[in-house]
Amino acid sequence: MKRRLTLGLIIVATAAGIAAAQYTPWLYWTLLPREQMDLIAGEASGETARRTVMDINGYNRERNDAEYAGNFWETQVIVAALKSYGLTNVEIAAYPSGEAWRGLRGELWELSPFRQKLASYQDEVGMLVNGSRPADVTAELVWVGGGSKAEIEAAGVAGKIVVTDGSASAVHTEACLNQGALGVISIAMSRPYFDPLQMPWSGLRGRRPPAGAQGTAEAEPKFAFQLPVREGDYLKKRLLAREKITVRAVVESKMETVDLENVIALIPGTEPDSGEVILSAHLFEGFAKQGANDNTSGSAVILEAARTLNALIRDGLLPRPRRSIRFIWGPEFSGIGRWVQENQPVMEKTLCNINMDMVGEWLSKNQAFFCLMRTTFGNPHYINDVMENYYRYIGEAGRERIQNRSRSYPVPVRIISPFGADEPFHYAIETHYGASDHEVFNNWGVGVPGIMMIAWPDRWYHTTGDVSDKSDATQLKRAAAIGAAGAYTVAAADEAMAVKIAAEISGNAVRRLGHALTVGLEKLNAADAAGFTAAYAAARGQVEAAVINEKDTLDSVLELAADKTALAAYIAKAKRSIEGVGNAGLASLKTHMETLAGRFGSPPVKLVPSELEKKAAALIPRPTAKVREKGYNGYAALINAVPAEIKAKYPSPRAGEFAVASTAEVQLLVDGRHSVLDIKKMLDAQNEQPSTL
């Protein structure tokens, strides 16, 4: 007990030291030498990045014929900028994508009892819903409320245009395709009291025609318009007052053949075979939906990171890194995923991915934080701690504290754009979240660890209000500085930097393991007598899984060293220290368990492995070469080809048996190192709902 208590006190003291260092008013550090960090932060221009945002998405616009005949405007802007910045390794990689909807005209006029224009594609392209088909109809309006099936049936919509405050696409499916309405006018918006003028980007594509309607006019999707809530509310009130309103809707649209356009740029390293770092951002999200923050901002910021690094290297202010730094702009998932699939040799030597999605918004206007979304336990990697280092540096050194208010420089490191917001950098280091292009790299068939930088919440997310006036030059500058510094740190890393990164991981690991311990303690606190044994097992699993992840993360640093022998010895010792922290946490859990068990009047829990647990602990599944044989998502075809009788013998998990995001994580955790029992623990440590063994 004395030894256990002593070890616990040592760990607490160590954790306290780490916490104090992280928030010490006179100590701020970066992995790069301070001079290099100052160069990167100074060179990064928020104004330049914001001009790119304005050039691409100053307003929502209709595409012209030249874009469909050649390259899209976004592609042209990025390529021209890269070339003007002196980057010579620039190319456009285009892949056929089939057809995309294109709006040409959309006019909605009230004919009686008044004559007035209600909506126009020329006024705002978001007023005509993506997927609307050509039409020229005159019809009466009918109010259908939220657009439920019962409301639509009660309204009698055949031959009429329905008005709803429900979803344009959902109401279109029921009212137009199933019940004979001619079109939809939607005034739906989830945030009407915040901005009554924004409208959601909506689409009608992929909606099924009614049964038996194939080959008839009913089989064709019809049309939908949107009105901002402020204007739509007038129409709603008139219809609720039973006013008879007749309108004419004219829609012109067509399908265009399009390519998936990816822009690729490269800053070559001195030893290009030693690996690459990739910065990515989606430049397109479909071809009709536009967005300044989502994601012109990410595209503008990795462009600014490219300009910053290229300028500093060209001028001899930063040494050319050993490894190459690659930049990719393309359509979200579809385009970047295709490029990754077509360039497997590049993926095999790529160390990590830094993905930027929605990074330029004015944080205080959105009450937002700039978030770093880490990799999962299935893709443990030092890139998490490298990026956290620069987030913390700008966030902690860029604020005034009461301790240093009387100094000449109350804000120790002031990274502000001349024409941007002068406000603190609100940031958060968070667990993994997918839904962007870093998942292309994290994919089981690719295996390149990828993080995401994102500002959240975003009050204009996926709406027509997401234009450049919501961007902030200071936020863009900070994002560019973090991205450029993180990429350069990895690209230039040698054995000395590898040791520095490993030390950073070790320090952060104590804090993270402390959090895992706290979660475990809370599991015990929340348990009743009946569930106490299971809660104790889950609490221990929380800490044990976190220890595995920290040790795996330390192992990833080995790829940075040319001579791995010395670094391997250092990392082995660091891993033993992590095990010591974990053991101290388990001892704390045991002490807490024993105390709570006494309150229940029960003996202390003695965990005895079940036969299933023993079996799971002895099984270490490994991926075969087929997993990555065909690159991004290539394994899916092989899984789909498994005979039905085999699938029946080994059924997939039923709904609710795993958390929603766990299937992909199970795949990543199958790496030839983790037992099935450890995989369960690592799943449960990351998800709200536990899995079943």
PDB file of N, CA and C in Angstrom, residues 398-449:
ATOM      1  N   GLY A 398      -1.353  33.806 -26.814  1.00  0.00           N
ATOM      2  CA  GLY A 398      -2.010  34.918 -27.481  1.00  0.00           C
ATOM      3  C   GLY A 398      -3.104  35.572 -26.674  1.00  0.00           C
ATOM      4  N   ARG A 399      -3.093  35.387 -25.367  1.00  0.00           N
ATOM      5  CA  ARG A 399      -4.125  36.006 -24.526  1.00  0.00           C
ATOM      6  C   ARG A 399      -3.470  36.754 -23.370  1.00  0.00           C
ATOM      7  N   GLU A 400      -4.134  37.778 -22.929  1.00  0.00           N
ATOM      8  CA  GLU A 400      -3.641  38.523 -21.772  1.00  0.00           C
ATOM      9  C   GLU A 400      -4.120  37.846 -20.501  1.00  0.00           C
ATOM     10  N   ARG A 401      -3.199  37.672 -19.561  1.00  0.00           N
ATOM     11  CA  ARG A 401      -3.534  37.085 -18.270  1.00  0.00           C
ATOM     12  C   ARG A 401      -3.347  38.133 -17.180  1.00  0.00           C
ATOM     13  N   ILE A 402      -4.039  37.928 -16.100  1.00  0.00           N
ATOM     14  CA  ILE A 402      -3.935  38.897 -15.015  1.00  0.00           C
ATOM     15  C   ILE A 402      -2.516  38.929 -14.442  1.00  0.00           C
ATOM     16  N   GLN A 403      -1.797  37.796 -14.558  1.00  0.00           N
ATOM     17  CA  GLN A 403      -0.434  37.756 -14.016  1.00  0.00           C
ATOM     18  C   GLN A 403       0.535  38.647 -14.793  1.00  0.00           C
ATOM     19  N   ASN A 404       0.261  38.854 -16.084  1.00  0.00           N
ATOM     20  CA  ASN A 404       1.207  39.653 -16.875  1.00  0.00           C
ATOM     21  C   ASN A 404       0.593  40.954 -17.393  1.00  0.00           C
ATOM     22  N   ARG A 405      -0.451  41.431 -16.692  1.00  0.00           N
ATOM     23  CA  ARG A 405      -1.151  42.624 -17.172  1.00  0.00           C
ATOM     24  C   ARG A 405      -0.287  43.882 -17.095  1.00  0.00           C
ATOM     25  N   SER A 406       0.695  43.888 -16.192  1.00  0.00           N
ATOM     26  CA  SER A 406       1.489  45.106 -16.007  1.00  0.00           C
ATOM     27  C   SER A 406       2.743  45.133 -16.862  1.00  0.00           C
ATOM     28  N   ARG A 407       2.958  44.108 -17.680  1.00  0.00           N
ATOM     29  CA  ARG A 407       4.154  44.065 -18.508  1.00  0.00           C
ATOM     30  C   ARG A 407       3.990  44.934 -19.743  1.00  0.00           C
ATOM     31  N   SER A 408       5.125  45.181 -20.397  1.00  0.00           N
ATOM     32  CA  SER A 408       5.081  45.956 -21.643  1.00  0.00           C
ATOM     33  C   SER A 408       4.307  45.205 -22.718  1.00  0.00           C
ATOM     34  N   TYR A 409       4.388  43.858 -22.674  1.00  0.00           N
ATOM     35  CA  TYR A 409       3.673  43.030 -23.640  1.00  0.00           C
ATOM     36  C   TYR A 409       2.730  42.100 -22.878  1.00  0.00           C
ATOM     37  N   PRO A 410       1.563  42.581 -22.473  1.00  0.00           N
ATOM     38  CA  PRO A 410       0.640  41.737 -21.707  1.00  0.00           C
ATOM     39  C   PRO A 410       0.169  40.520 -22.496  1.00  0.00           C
ATOM     40  N   VAL A 411       0.134  40.623 -23.837  1.00  0.00           N
ATOM     41  CA  VAL A 411      -0.116  39.461 -24.681  1.00  0.00           C
ATOM     42  C   VAL A 411       1.244  39.000 -25.184  1.00  0.00           C
ATOM     43  N   PRO A 412       1.765  37.880 -24.696  1.00  0.00           N
ATOM     44  CA  PRO A 412       3.146  37.494 -25.003  1.00  0.00           C
ATOM     45  C   PRO A 412       3.430  37.289 -26.488  1.00  0.00           C
ATOM     46  N   VAL A 413       2.510  36.631 -27.205  1.00  0.00           N
ATOM     47  CA  VAL A 413       2.704  36.368 -28.635  1.00  0.00           C
ATOM     48  C   VAL A 413       1.434  36.804 -29.348  1.00  0.00           C
ATOM     49  N   ARG A 414       1.494  37.939 -29.992  1.00  0.00           N
ATOM     50  CA  ARG A 414       0.294  38.525 -30.609  1.00  0.00           C
ATOM     51  C   ARG A 414       0.291  38.215 -32.101  1.00  0.00           C
ATOM     52  N   ILE A 415      -0.501  37.232 -32.493  1.00  0.00           N
ATOM     53  CA  ILE A 415      -0.620  36.849 -33.900  1.00  0.00           C
ATOM     54  C   ILE A 415      -1.973  37.340 -34.391  1.00  0.00           C
ATOM     55  N   ILE A 416      -1.960  38.524 -34.992  1.00  0.00           N
ATOM     56  CA  ILE A 416      -3.177  39.231 -35.411  1.00  0.00           C
ATOM     57  C   ILE A 416      -2.966  39.741 -36.833  1.00  0.00           C
ATOM     58  N   SER A 417      -3.998  39.664 -37.664  1.00  0.00           N
ATOM     59  CA  SER A 417      -3.935  40.287 -38.982  1.00  0.00           C
ATOM     60  C   SER A 417      -4.252  41.771 -38.850  1.00  0.00           C
ATOM     61  N   PRO A 418      -3.577  42.619 -39.641  1.00  0.00           N
ATOM     62  CA  PRO A 418      -3.809  44.073 -39.536  1.00  0.00           C
ATOM     63  C   PRO A 418      -5.269  44.473 -39.709  1.00  0.00           C
ATOM     64  N   PHE A 419      -6.001  43.699 -40.522  1.00  0.00           N
ATOM     65  CA  PHE A 419      -7.399  44.046 -40.778  1.00  0.00           C
ATOM     66  C   PHE A 419      -8.343  42.938 -40.296  1.00  0.00           C
ATOM     67  N   GLY A 420      -7.860  42.159 -39.313  1.00  0.00           N
ATOM     68  CA  GLY A 420      -8.677  41.093 -38.759  1.00  0.00           C
ATOM     69  C   GLY A 420      -9.085  41.384 -37.333  1.00  0.00           C
ATOM     70  N   ALA A 421      -9.812  40.453 -36.752  1.00  0.00           N
ATOM     71  CA  ALA A 421     -10.293  40.602 -35.378  1.00  0.00           C
ATOM     72  C   ALA A 421      -9.125  40.566 -34.402  1.00  0.00           C
ATOM     73  N   ASP A 422      -9.169  41.426 -33.397  1.00  0.00           N
ATOM     74  CA  ASP A 422      -8.181  41.408 -32.319  1.00  0.00           C
ATOM     75  C   ASP A 422      -8.866  40.781 -31.116  1.00  0.00           C
ATOM     76  N   GLU A 423      -8.871  39.451 -31.085  1.00  0.00           N
ATOM     77  CA  GLU A 423      -9.572  38.739 -30.036  1.00  0.00           C
ATOM     78  C   GLU A 423      -8.832  37.455 -29.701  1.00  0.00           C
ATOM     79  N   PRO A 424      -9.096  36.883 -28.526  1.00  0.00           N
ATOM     80  CA  PRO A 424      -8.409  35.651 -28.136  1.00  0.00           C
ATOM     81  C   PRO A 424      -8.694  34.518 -29.117  1.00  0.00           C
ATOM     82  N   PHE A 425      -7.797  33.544 -29.115  1.00  0.00           N
ATOM     83  CA  PHE A 425      -7.918  32.366 -29.962  1.00  0.00           C
ATOM     84  C   PHE A 425      -8.586  31.269 -29.142  1.00  0.00           C
ATOM     85  N   HIS A 426      -9.871  31.083 -29.353  1.00  0.00           N
ATOM     86  CA  HIS A 426     -10.626  30.069 -28.623  1.00  0.00           C
ATOM     87  C   HIS A 426     -10.476  28.733 -29.357  1.00  0.00           C
ATOM     88  N   TYR A 427      -9.839  27.783 -28.693  1.00  0.00           N
ATOM     89  CA  TYR A 427      -9.554  26.520 -29.362  1.00  0.00           C
ATOM     90  C   TYR A 427      -9.944  25.352 -28.481  1.00  0.00           C
ATOM     91  N   ALA A 428     -10.051  24.172 -29.106  1.00  0.00           N
ATOM     92  CA  ALA A 428     -10.391  22.952 -28.367  1.00  0.00           C
ATOM     93  C   ALA A 428      -9.703  21.768 -29.034  1.00  0.00           C
ATOM     94  N   ILE A 429      -9.116  20.895 -28.224  1.00  0.00           N
ATOM     95  CA  ILE A 429      -8.533  19.649 -28.713  1.00  0.00           C
ATOM     96  C   ILE A 429      -9.555  18.555 -28.433  1.00  0.00           C
ATOM     97  N   GLU A 430     -10.055  17.922 -29.483  1.00  0.00           N
ATOM     98  CA  GLU A 430     -11.210  17.049 -29.327  1.00  0.00           C
ATOM     99  C   GLU A 430     -10.947  15.652 -29.890  1.00  0.00           C
ATOM    100  N   THR A 431     -11.870  14.741 -29.594  1.00  0.00           N
ATOM    101  CA  THR A 431     -11.764  13.388 -30.115  1.00  0.00           C
ATOM    102  C   THR A 431     -12.121  13.384 -31.598  1.00  0.00           C
ATOM    103  N   HIS A 432     -11.968  12.240 -32.199  1.00  0.00           N
ATOM    104  CA  HIS A 432     -12.128  12.122 -33.651  1.00  0.00           C
ATOM    105  C   HIS A 432     -13.548  12.447 -34.104  1.00  0.00           C
ATOM    106  N   TYR A 433     -13.626  13.094 -35.250  1.00  0.00           N
ATOM    107  CA  TYR A 433     -14.903  13.260 -35.954  1.00  0.00           C
ATOM    108  C   TYR A 433     -14.613  13.135 -37.443  1.00  0.00           C
ATOM    109  N   GLY A 434     -15.437  12.381 -38.135  1.00  0.00           N
ATOM    110  CA  GLY A 434     -15.227  12.147 -39.563  1.00  0.00           C
ATOM    111  C   GLY A 434     -15.915  13.180 -40.422  1.00  0.00           C
ATOM    112  N   ALA A 435     -16.589  12.728 -41.474  1.00  0.00           N
ATOM    113  CA  ALA A 435     -17.403  13.568 -42.353  1.00  0.00           C
ATOM    114  C   ALA A 435     -16.602  14.620 -43.113  1.00  0.00           C
ATOM    115  N   SER A 436     -15.326  14.372 -43.350  1.00  0.00           N
ATOM    116  CA  SER A 436     -14.551  15.236 -44.236  1.00  0.00           C
ATOM    117  C   SER A 436     -13.416  14.406 -44.838  1.00  0.00           C
ATOM    118  N   ASP A 437     -12.572  15.055 -45.618  1.00  0.00           N
ATOM    119  CA  ASP A 437     -11.632  14.309 -46.448  1.00  0.00           C
ATOM    120  C   ASP A 437     -10.497  13.641 -45.687  1.00  0.00           C
ATOM    121  N   HIS A 438     -10.288  13.960 -44.417  1.00  0.00           N
ATOM    122  CA  HIS A 438      -9.297  13.199 -43.668  1.00  0.00           C
ATOM    123  C   HIS A 438      -9.710  11.732 -43.548  1.00  0.00           C
ATOM    124  N   GLU A 439     -11.020  11.457 -43.706  1.00  0.00           N
ATOM    125  CA  GLU A 439     -11.470  10.076 -43.670  1.00  0.00           C
ATOM    126  C   GLU A 439     -11.037   9.293 -44.907  1.00  0.00           C
ATOM    127  N   VAL A 440     -10.789   9.991 -45.999  1.00  0.00           N
ATOM    128  CA  VAL A 440     -10.219   9.328 -47.169  1.00  0.00           C
ATOM    129  C   VAL A 440      -8.857   8.745 -46.799  1.00  0.00           C
ATOM    130  N   PHE A 441      -8.064   9.506 -46.065  1.00  0.00           N
ATOM    131  CA  PHE A 441      -6.722   9.071 -45.689  1.00  0.00           C
ATOM    132  C   PHE A 441      -6.757   8.062 -44.540  1.00  0.00           C
ATOM    133  N   ASN A 442      -7.675   8.251 -43.592  1.00  0.00           N
ATOM    134  CA  ASN A 442      -7.811   7.317 -42.478  1.00  0.00           C
ATOM    135  C   ASN A 442      -8.429   5.993 -42.894  1.00  0.00           C
ATOM    136  N   ASN A 443      -8.949   5.925 -44.098  1.00  0.00           N
ATOM    137  CA  ASN A 443      -9.631   4.741 -44.597  1.00  0.00           C
ATOM    138  C   ASN A 443      -8.770   3.485 -44.437  1.00  0.00           C
ATOM    139  N   TRP A 444      -9.424   2.363 -44.143  1.00  0.00           N
ATOM    140  CA  TRP A 444      -8.725   1.088 -43.918  1.00  0.00           C
ATOM    141  C   TRP A 444      -7.836   0.708 -45.098  1.00  0.00           C
ATOM    142  N   GLY A 445      -8.285   1.044 -46.304  1.00  0.00           N
ATOM    143  CA  GLY A 445      -7.515   0.704 -47.489  1.00  0.00           C
ATOM    144  C   GLY A 445      -6.363   1.638 -47.760  1.00  0.00           C
ATOM    145  N   VAL A 446      -6.257   2.729 -47.016  1.00  0.00           N
ATOM    146  CA  VAL A 446      -5.193   3.717 -47.222  1.00  0.00           C
ATOM    147  C   VAL A 446      -4.244   3.726 -46.028  1.00  0.00           C
ATOM    148  N   GLY A 447      -4.788   3.918 -44.817  1.00  0.00           N
ATOM    149  CA  GLY A 447      -3.992   3.816 -43.604  1.00  0.00           C
ATOM    150  C   GLY A 447      -3.066   4.975 -43.338  1.00  0.00           C
ATOM    151  N   VAL A 448      -3.391   6.160 -43.857  1.00  0.00           N
ATOM    152  CA  VAL A 448      -2.592   7.355 -43.570  1.00  0.00           C
ATOM    153  C   VAL A 448      -3.315   8.144 -42.479  1.00  0.00           C
ATOM    154  N   PRO A 449      -2.731   8.289 -41.287  1.00  0.00           N
ATOM    155  CA  PRO A 449      -3.418   9.022 -40.212  1.00  0.00           C
ATOM    156  C   PRO A 449      -3.707  10.468 -40.611  1.00  0.00           C
TER     157      PRO A 449
END
